[in-house]
Amino acid sequence: MTAINKTVTPAEGDIFITRIFDAPRQLVFNAWVDVEHLKNWYAPEGCSINFEHINVKNGGTFHSVIRTPTGYVCWCTGTYMEVTPFERIIFTMTNADEQGRPLTAEDAGKDPEWPVETIVTLTFEEIEAGKTKFTLHQTASQEVAKRTGAYQGWEQMLDNLAVLVEQ
């Protein structure tokens, strides 16, 4: 199956996070596509994640829930627009309910400025043997993300990922 043809043009103020992992590109990439790995790191500190379903391939979908220690739940669905092994993953993230139906940010319990759907682009670049430059771009306001904790959530998850891949 070919990738869904959609161009993602970065906008000023979007979320951008770059990390250098002391791990091979294949290992970092695989941590994003293997559900057993994802379950161990893809949630902010103190939170847990469960995947109702996930199919990481071009055109594949996911439906997940992150639960916080305070009892807040964050349901999300998405579609993998592109999965190019060891190079790039592009997927949508949509606020959802337990049945996977899209919700407005307010109905999902989020800041009203948060978009219903965002596009996340992940790139993996080998910068030298055993080191990976990883870049995350999300089509959401970095200012809103920092105000709501979403940005900090990404940072915490990437810290978790570093622990996993840099062992």
JSON list of C-alpha atoms in Angstrom, two decimals:
[
{"chain": "A", "resi": 1, "resn": "MET", "atom": "CA", "xyz": [0.00, 0.00, 0.00]},
{"chain": "A", "resi": 2, "resn": "THR", "atom": "CA", "xyz": [1.31, 3.45, -0.82]},
{"chain": "A", "resi": 3, "resn": "ALA", "atom": "CA", "xyz": [1.38, 6.41, 1.49]},
{"chain": "A", "resi": 4, "resn": "ILE", "atom": "CA", "xyz": [-1.63, 8.69, 1.63]},
{"chain": "A", "resi": 5, "resn": "ASN", "atom": "CA", "xyz": [-0.71, 11.73, -0.45]},
{"chain": "A", "resi": 6, "resn": "LYS", "atom": "CA", "xyz": [-0.81, 14.68, 1.91]},
{"chain": "A", "resi": 7, "resn": "THR", "atom": "CA", "xyz": [1.74, 17.44, 2.22]},
{"chain": "A", "resi": 8, "resn": "VAL", "atom": "CA", "xyz": [2.38, 18.84, 5.68]},
{"chain": "A", "resi": 9, "resn": "THR", "atom": "CA", "xyz": [3.68, 22.38, 5.54]},
{"chain": "A", "resi": 10, "resn": "PRO", "atom": "CA", "xyz": [5.07, 23.62, 8.85]},
{"chain": "A", "resi": 11, "resn": "ALA", "atom": "CA", "xyz": [3.45, 26.79, 10.13]},
{"chain": "A", "resi": 12, "resn": "GLU", "atom": "CA", "xyz": [5.14, 29.37, 12.28]},
{"chain": "A", "resi": 13, "resn": "GLY", "atom": "CA", "xyz": [4.46, 28.53, 15.91]},
{"chain": "A", "resi": 14, "resn": "ASP", "atom": "CA", "xyz": [3.89, 24.79, 15.36]},
{"chain": "A", "resi": 15, "resn": "ILE", "atom": "CA", "xyz": [5.33, 22.26, 17.80]},
{"chain": "A", "resi": 16, "resn": "PHE", "atom": "CA", "xyz": [8.89, 21.23, 16.93]},
{"chain": "A", "resi": 17, "resn": "ILE", "atom": "CA", "xyz": [11.06, 19.02, 19.13]},
{"chain": "A", "resi": 18, "resn": "THR", "atom": "CA", "xyz": [14.47, 17.67, 18.14]},
{"chain": "A", "resi": 19, "resn": "ARG", "atom": "CA", "xyz": [16.40, 15.06, 20.09]},
{"chain": "A", "resi": 20, "resn": "ILE", "atom": "CA", "xyz": [19.66, 13.22, 19.58]},
{"chain": "A", "resi": 21, "resn": "PHE", "atom": "CA", "xyz": [19.38, 9.62, 20.74]},
{"chain": "A", "resi": 22, "resn": "ASP", "atom": "CA", "xyz": [22.48, 7.59, 21.51]},
{"chain": "A", "resi": 23, "resn": "ALA", "atom": "CA", "xyz": [20.92, 4.66, 19.65]},
{"chain": "A", "resi": 24, "resn": "PRO", "atom": "CA", "xyz": [20.75, 3.36, 16.08]},
{"chain": "A", "resi": 25, "resn": "ARG", "atom": "CA", "xyz": [18.05, 4.79, 13.83]},
{"chain": "A", "resi": 26, "resn": "GLN", "atom": "CA", "xyz": [16.44, 1.34, 13.35]},
{"chain": "A", "resi": 27, "resn": "LEU", "atom": "CA", "xyz": [16.00, 0.92, 17.09]},
{"chain": "A", "resi": 28, "resn": "VAL", "atom": "CA", "xyz": [14.48, 4.38, 17.58]},
{"chain": "A", "resi": 29, "resn": "PHE", "atom": "CA", "xyz": [12.12, 3.86, 14.62]},
{"chain": "A", "resi": 30, "resn": "ASN", "atom": "CA", "xyz": [11.08, 0.40, 15.81]},
{"chain": "A", "resi": 31, "resn": "ALA", "atom": "CA", "xyz": [10.13, 1.81, 19.22]},
{"chain": "A", "resi": 32, "resn": "TRP", "atom": "CA", "xyz": [7.46, 3.85, 17.38]},
{"chain": "A", "resi": 33, "resn": "VAL", "atom": "CA", "xyz": [6.01, 0.95, 15.37]},
{"chain": "A", "resi": 34, "resn": "ASP", "atom": "CA", "xyz": [6.13, -1.97, 17.84]},
{"chain": "A", "resi": 35, "resn": "VAL", "atom": "CA", "xyz": [3.10, -1.83, 20.15]},
{"chain": "A", "resi": 36, "resn": "GLU", "atom": "CA", "xyz": [4.94, -3.72, 22.90]},
{"chain": "A", "resi": 37, "resn": "HIS", "atom": "CA", "xyz": [7.56, -0.95, 22.94]},
{"chain": "A", "resi": 38, "resn": "LEU", "atom": "CA", "xyz": [4.96, 1.83, 22.66]},
{"chain": "A", "resi": 39, "resn": "LYS", "atom": "CA", "xyz": [3.08, 0.58, 25.72]},
{"chain": "A", "resi": 40, "resn": "ASN", "atom": "CA", "xyz": [6.27, 1.02, 27.76]},
{"chain": "A", "resi": 41, "resn": "TRP", "atom": "CA", "xyz": [7.06, 4.63, 26.90]},
{"chain": "A", "resi": 42, "resn": "TYR", "atom": "CA", "xyz": [4.29, 6.42, 24.96]},
{"chain": "A", "resi": 43, "resn": "ALA", "atom": "CA", "xyz": [2.61, 8.21, 27.89]},
{"chain": "A", "resi": 44, "resn": "PRO", "atom": "CA", "xyz": [3.71, 11.12, 30.08]},
{"chain": "A", "resi": 45, "resn": "GLU", "atom": "CA", "xyz": [5.30, 10.44, 33.47]},
{"chain": "A", "resi": 46, "resn": "GLY", "atom": "CA", "xyz": [2.90, 8.66, 35.84]},
{"chain": "A", "resi": 47, "resn": "CYS", "atom": "CA", "xyz": [0.35, 7.96, 33.09]},
{"chain": "A", "resi": 48, "resn": "SER", "atom": "CA", "xyz": [-0.53, 4.75, 31.28]},
{"chain": "A", "resi": 49, "resn": "ILE", "atom": "CA", "xyz": [-1.58, 4.05, 27.71]},
{"chain": "A", "resi": 50, "resn": "ASN", "atom": "CA", "xyz": [-3.77, 1.37, 26.22]},
{"chain": "A", "resi": 51, "resn": "PHE", "atom": "CA", "xyz": [-4.32, 0.75, 22.53]},
{"chain": "A", "resi": 52, "resn": "GLU", "atom": "CA", "xyz": [-7.82, -0.40, 21.59]},
{"chain": "A", "resi": 53, "resn": "HIS", "atom": "CA", "xyz": [-6.24, -1.12, 18.22]},
{"chain": "A", "resi": 54, "resn": "ILE", "atom": "CA", "xyz": [-3.14, -0.07, 16.33]},
{"chain": "A", "resi": 55, "resn": "ASN", "atom": "CA", "xyz": [-1.93, -0.95, 12.85]},
{"chain": "A", "resi": 56, "resn": "VAL", "atom": "CA", "xyz": [1.26, 0.93, 12.02]},
{"chain": "A", "resi": 57, "resn": "LYS", "atom": "CA", "xyz": [1.36, 0.88, 8.23]},
{"chain": "A", "resi": 58, "resn": "ASN", "atom": "CA", "xyz": [0.44, 3.24, 5.42]},
{"chain": "A", "resi": 59, "resn": "GLY", "atom": "CA", "xyz": [-3.30, 3.81, 5.83]},
{"chain": "A", "resi": 60, "resn": "GLY", "atom": "CA", "xyz": [-3.39, 1.96, 9.16]},
{"chain": "A", "resi": 61, "resn": "THR", "atom": "CA", "xyz": [-5.24, 3.38, 12.15]},
{"chain": "A", "resi": 62, "resn": "PHE", "atom": "CA", "xyz": [-5.05, 3.54, 15.93]},
{"chain": "A", "resi": 63, "resn": "HIS", "atom": "CA", "xyz": [-7.40, 4.20, 18.84]},
{"chain": "A", "resi": 64, "resn": "SER", "atom": "CA", "xyz": [-5.76, 4.81, 22.20]},
{"chain": "A", "resi": 65, "resn": "VAL", "atom": "CA", "xyz": [-6.40, 6.12, 25.67]},
{"chain": "A", "resi": 66, "resn": "ILE", "atom": "CA", "xyz": [-3.97, 7.74, 28.09]},
{"chain": "A", "resi": 67, "resn": "ARG", "atom": "CA", "xyz": [-5.01, 7.67, 31.76]},
{"chain": "A", "resi": 68, "resn": "THR", "atom": "CA", "xyz": [-3.53, 10.09, 34.28]},
{"chain": "A", "resi": 69, "resn": "PRO", "atom": "CA", "xyz": [-3.02, 9.40, 38.00]},
{"chain": "A", "resi": 70, "resn": "THR", "atom": "CA", "xyz": [-5.80, 11.92, 38.73]},
{"chain": "A", "resi": 71, "resn": "GLY", "atom": "CA", "xyz": [-8.33, 9.94, 36.67]},
{"chain": "A", "resi": 72, "resn": "TYR", "atom": "CA", "xyz": [-8.39, 12.13, 33.54]},
{"chain": "A", "resi": 73, "resn": "VAL", "atom": "CA", "xyz": [-8.66, 10.08, 30.34]},
{"chain": "A", "resi": 74, "resn": "CYS", "atom": "CA", "xyz": [-7.55, 11.25, 26.91]},
{"chain": "A", "resi": 75, "resn": "TRP", "atom": "CA", "xyz": [-8.92, 9.21, 23.99]},
{"chain": "A", "resi": 76, "resn": "CYS", "atom": "CA", "xyz": [-7.34, 9.66, 20.58]},
{"chain": "A", "resi": 77, "resn": "THR", "atom": "CA", "xyz": [-7.66, 8.16, 17.12]},
{"chain": "A", "resi": 78, "resn": "GLY", "atom": "CA", "xyz": [-5.50, 8.56, 14.08]},
{"chain": "A", "resi": 79, "resn": "THR", "atom": "CA", "xyz": [-4.47, 7.36, 10.66]},
{"chain": "A", "resi": 80, "resn": "TYR", "atom": "CA", "xyz": [-0.93, 6.60, 9.52]},
{"chain": "A", "resi": 81, "resn": "MET", "atom": "CA", "xyz": [-0.52, 8.69, 6.39]},
{"chain": "A", "resi": 82, "resn": "GLU", "atom": "CA", "xyz": [3.06, 7.54, 5.75]},
{"chain": "A", "resi": 83, "resn": "VAL", "atom": "CA", "xyz": [5.30, 4.91, 7.27]},
{"chain": "A", "resi": 84, "resn": "THR", "atom": "CA", "xyz": [8.69, 4.86, 5.55]},
{"chain": "A", "resi": 85, "resn": "PRO", "atom": "CA", "xyz": [10.87, 2.39, 7.47]},
{"chain": "A", "resi": 86, "resn": "PHE", "atom": "CA", "xyz": [13.69, 4.00, 9.43]},
{"chain": "A", "resi": 87, "resn": "GLU", "atom": "CA", "xyz": [13.06, 7.44, 7.85]},
{"chain": "A", "resi": 88, "resn": "ARG", "atom": "CA", "xyz": [9.65, 8.96, 8.53]},
{"chain": "A", "resi": 89, "resn": "ILE", "atom": "CA", "xyz": [6.23, 8.42, 10.10]},
{"chain": "A", "resi": 90, "resn": "ILE", "atom": "CA", "xyz": [3.33, 10.80, 9.49]},
{"chain": "A", "resi": 91, "resn": "PHE", "atom": "CA", "xyz": [0.04, 10.32, 11.31]},
{"chain": "A", "resi": 92, "resn": "THR", "atom": "CA", "xyz": [-3.06, 12.22, 12.32]},
{"chain": "A", "resi": 93, "resn": "MET", "atom": "CA", "xyz": [-4.13, 12.62, 15.94]},
{"chain": "A", "resi": 94, "resn": "THR", "atom": "CA", "xyz": [-7.82, 13.31, 16.55]},
{"chain": "A", "resi": 95, "resn": "ASN", "atom": "CA", "xyz": [-9.55, 14.04, 19.86]},
{"chain": "A", "resi": 96, "resn": "ALA", "atom": "CA", "xyz": [-12.01, 11.18, 20.31]},
{"chain": "A", "resi": 97, "resn": "ASP", "atom": "CA", "xyz": [-14.39, 9.46, 22.67]},
{"chain": "A", "resi": 98, "resn": "GLU", "atom": "CA", "xyz": [-14.27, 5.87, 23.87]},
{"chain": "A", "resi": 99, "resn": "GLN", "atom": "CA", "xyz": [-15.99, 4.71, 20.68]},
{"chain": "A", "resi": 100, "resn": "GLY", "atom": "CA", "xyz": [-13.48, 6.56, 18.49]},
{"chain": "A", "resi": 101, "resn": "ARG", "atom": "CA", "xyz": [-15.84, 9.34, 17.41]},
{"chain": "A", "resi": 102, "resn": "PRO", "atom": "CA", "xyz": [-14.18, 12.74, 16.87]},
{"chain": "A", "resi": 103, "resn": "LEU", "atom": "CA", "xyz": [-14.68, 15.34, 19.61]},
{"chain": "A", "resi": 104, "resn": "THR", "atom": "CA", "xyz": [-14.07, 19.05, 19.81]},
{"chain": "A", "resi": 105, "resn": "ALA", "atom": "CA", "xyz": [-11.27, 20.05, 22.16]},
{"chain": "A", "resi": 106, "resn": "GLU", "atom": "CA", "xyz": [-13.79, 21.32, 24.72]},
{"chain": "A", "resi": 107, "resn": "ASP", "atom": "CA", "xyz": [-15.83, 18.10, 24.57]},
{"chain": "A", "resi": 108, "resn": "ALA", "atom": "CA", "xyz": [-12.58, 16.17, 25.07]},
{"chain": "A", "resi": 109, "resn": "GLY", "atom": "CA", "xyz": [-11.81, 18.26, 28.17]},
{"chain": "A", "resi": 110, "resn": "LYS", "atom": "CA", "xyz": [-8.98, 20.15, 26.48]},
{"chain": "A", "resi": 111, "resn": "ASP", "atom": "CA", "xyz": [-8.19, 23.81, 25.93]},
{"chain": "A", "resi": 112, "resn": "PRO", "atom": "CA", "xyz": [-10.67, 25.21, 23.36]},
{"chain": "A", "resi": 113, "resn": "GLU", "atom": "CA", "xyz": [-7.74, 26.44, 21.25]},
{"chain": "A", "resi": 114, "resn": "TRP", "atom": "CA", "xyz": [-6.46, 22.88, 20.76]},
{"chain": "A", "resi": 115, "resn": "PRO", "atom": "CA", "xyz": [-7.36, 21.61, 17.26]},
{"chain": "A", "resi": 116, "resn": "VAL", "atom": "CA", "xyz": [-9.71, 18.65, 16.77]},
{"chain": "A", "resi": 117, "resn": "GLU", "atom": "CA", "xyz": [-7.09, 17.03, 14.54]},
{"chain": "A", "resi": 118, "resn": "THR", "atom": "CA", "xyz": [-3.35, 17.52, 14.22]},
{"chain": "A", "resi": 119, "resn": "ILE", "atom": "CA", "xyz": [-0.75, 15.94, 11.97]},
{"chain": "A", "resi": 120, "resn": "VAL", "atom": "CA", "xyz": [2.43, 14.59, 13.53]},
{"chain": "A", "resi": 121, "resn": "THR", "atom": "CA", "xyz": [5.55, 14.11, 11.41]},
{"chain": "A", "resi": 122, "resn": "LEU", "atom": "CA", "xyz": [8.45, 12.13, 12.85]},
{"chain": "A", "resi": 123, "resn": "THR", "atom": "CA", "xyz": [11.81, 11.99, 11.08]},
{"chain": "A", "resi": 124, "resn": "PHE", "atom": "CA", "xyz": [14.72, 9.72, 11.90]},
{"chain": "A", "resi": 125, "resn": "GLU", "atom": "CA", "xyz": [18.19, 10.63, 10.64]},
{"chain": "A", "resi": 126, "resn": "GLU", "atom": "CA", "xyz": [21.38, 8.70, 11.30]},
{"chain": "A", "resi": 127, "resn": "ILE", "atom": "CA", "xyz": [23.94, 11.38, 12.12]},
{"chain": "A", "resi": 128, "resn": "GLU", "atom": "CA", "xyz": [26.79, 9.00, 12.89]},
{"chain": "A", "resi": 129, "resn": "ALA", "atom": "CA", "xyz": [27.13, 5.32, 13.70]},
{"chain": "A", "resi": 130, "resn": "GLY", "atom": "CA", "xyz": [24.78, 4.53, 16.56]},
{"chain": "A", "resi": 131, "resn": "LYS", "atom": "CA", "xyz": [23.31, 8.04, 16.89]},
{"chain": "A", "resi": 132, "resn": "THR", "atom": "CA", "xyz": [19.94, 9.24, 15.65]},
{"chain": "A", "resi": 133, "resn": "LYS", "atom": "CA", "xyz": [18.65, 12.77, 15.13]},
{"chain": "A", "resi": 134, "resn": "PHE", "atom": "CA", "xyz": [14.92, 12.63, 15.77]},
{"chain": "A", "resi": 135, "resn": "THR", "atom": "CA", "xyz": [12.53, 15.45, 14.90]},
{"chain": "A", "resi": 136, "resn": "LEU", "atom": "CA", "xyz": [8.87, 15.74, 15.85]},
{"chain": "A", "resi": 137, "resn": "HIS", "atom": "CA", "xyz": [6.60, 18.30, 14.18]},
{"chain": "A", "resi": 138, "resn": "GLN", "atom": "CA", "xyz": [2.95, 18.62, 15.21]},
{"chain": "A", "resi": 139, "resn": "THR", "atom": "CA", "xyz": [0.49, 20.97, 13.53]},
{"chain": "A", "resi": 140, "resn": "ALA", "atom": "CA", "xyz": [-0.61, 22.62, 16.75]},
{"chain": "A", "resi": 141, "resn": "SER", "atom": "CA", "xyz": [0.40, 25.83, 18.45]},
{"chain": "A", "resi": 142, "resn": "GLN", "atom": "CA", "xyz": [3.53, 25.36, 20.53]},
{"chain": "A", "resi": 143, "resn": "GLU", "atom": "CA", "xyz": [2.30, 28.19, 22.78]},
{"chain": "A", "resi": 144, "resn": "VAL", "atom": "CA", "xyz": [-1.02, 26.39, 23.45]},
{"chain": "A", "resi": 145, "resn": "ALA", "atom": "CA", "xyz": [0.83, 23.07, 23.86]},
{"chain": "A", "resi": 146, "resn": "LYS", "atom": "CA", "xyz": [3.12, 24.56, 26.51]},
{"chain": "A", "resi": 147, "resn": "ARG", "atom": "CA", "xyz": [0.19, 26.21, 28.29]},
{"chain": "A", "resi": 148, "resn": "THR", "atom": "CA", "xyz": [-1.83, 22.97, 28.41]},
{"chain": "A", "resi": 149, "resn": "GLY", "atom": "CA", "xyz": [1.01, 20.56, 29.19]},
{"chain": "A", "resi": 150, "resn": "ALA", "atom": "CA", "xyz": [0.88, 18.80, 25.82]},
{"chain": "A", "resi": 151, "resn": "TYR", "atom": "CA", "xyz": [4.40, 19.98, 24.96]},
{"chain": "A", "resi": 152, "resn": "GLN", "atom": "CA", "xyz": [5.71, 18.82, 28.32]},
{"chain": "A", "resi": 153, "resn": "GLY", "atom": "CA", "xyz": [3.93, 15.50, 27.71]},
{"chain": "A", "resi": 154, "resn": "TRP", "atom": "CA", "xyz": [5.90, 15.01, 24.48]},
{"chain": "A", "resi": 155, "resn": "GLU", "atom": "CA", "xyz": [9.13, 15.88, 26.32]},
{"chain": "A", "resi": 156, "resn": "GLN", "atom": "CA", "xyz": [8.37, 13.33, 29.06]},
{"chain": "A", "resi": 157, "resn": "MET", "atom": "CA", "xyz": [7.50, 10.64, 26.52]},
{"chain": "A", "resi": 158, "resn": "LEU", "atom": "CA", "xyz": [10.72, 11.28, 24.60]},
{"chain": "A", "resi": 159, "resn": "ASP", "atom": "CA", "xyz": [12.64, 11.03, 27.89]},
{"chain": "A", "resi": 160, "resn": "ASN", "atom": "CA", "xyz": [10.96, 7.63, 28.38]},
{"chain": "A", "resi": 161, "resn": "LEU", "atom": "CA", "xyz": [11.91, 6.66, 24.83]},
{"chain": "A", "resi": 162, "resn": "ALA", "atom": "CA", "xyz": [15.54, 7.62, 25.49]},
{"chain": "A", "resi": 163, "resn": "VAL", "atom": "CA", "xyz": [15.63, 5.31, 28.52]},
{"chain": "A", "resi": 164, "resn": "LEU", "atom": "CA", "xyz": [14.29, 2.46, 26.37]},
{"chain": "A", "resi": 165, "resn": "VAL", "atom": "CA", "xyz": [16.56, 2.86, 23.33]},
{"chain": "A", "resi": 166, "resn": "GLU", "atom": "CA", "xyz": [19.75, 4.00, 25.05]},
{"chain": "A", "resi": 167, "resn": "GLN", "atom": "CA", "xyz": [20.05, 0.97, 27.36]}
]
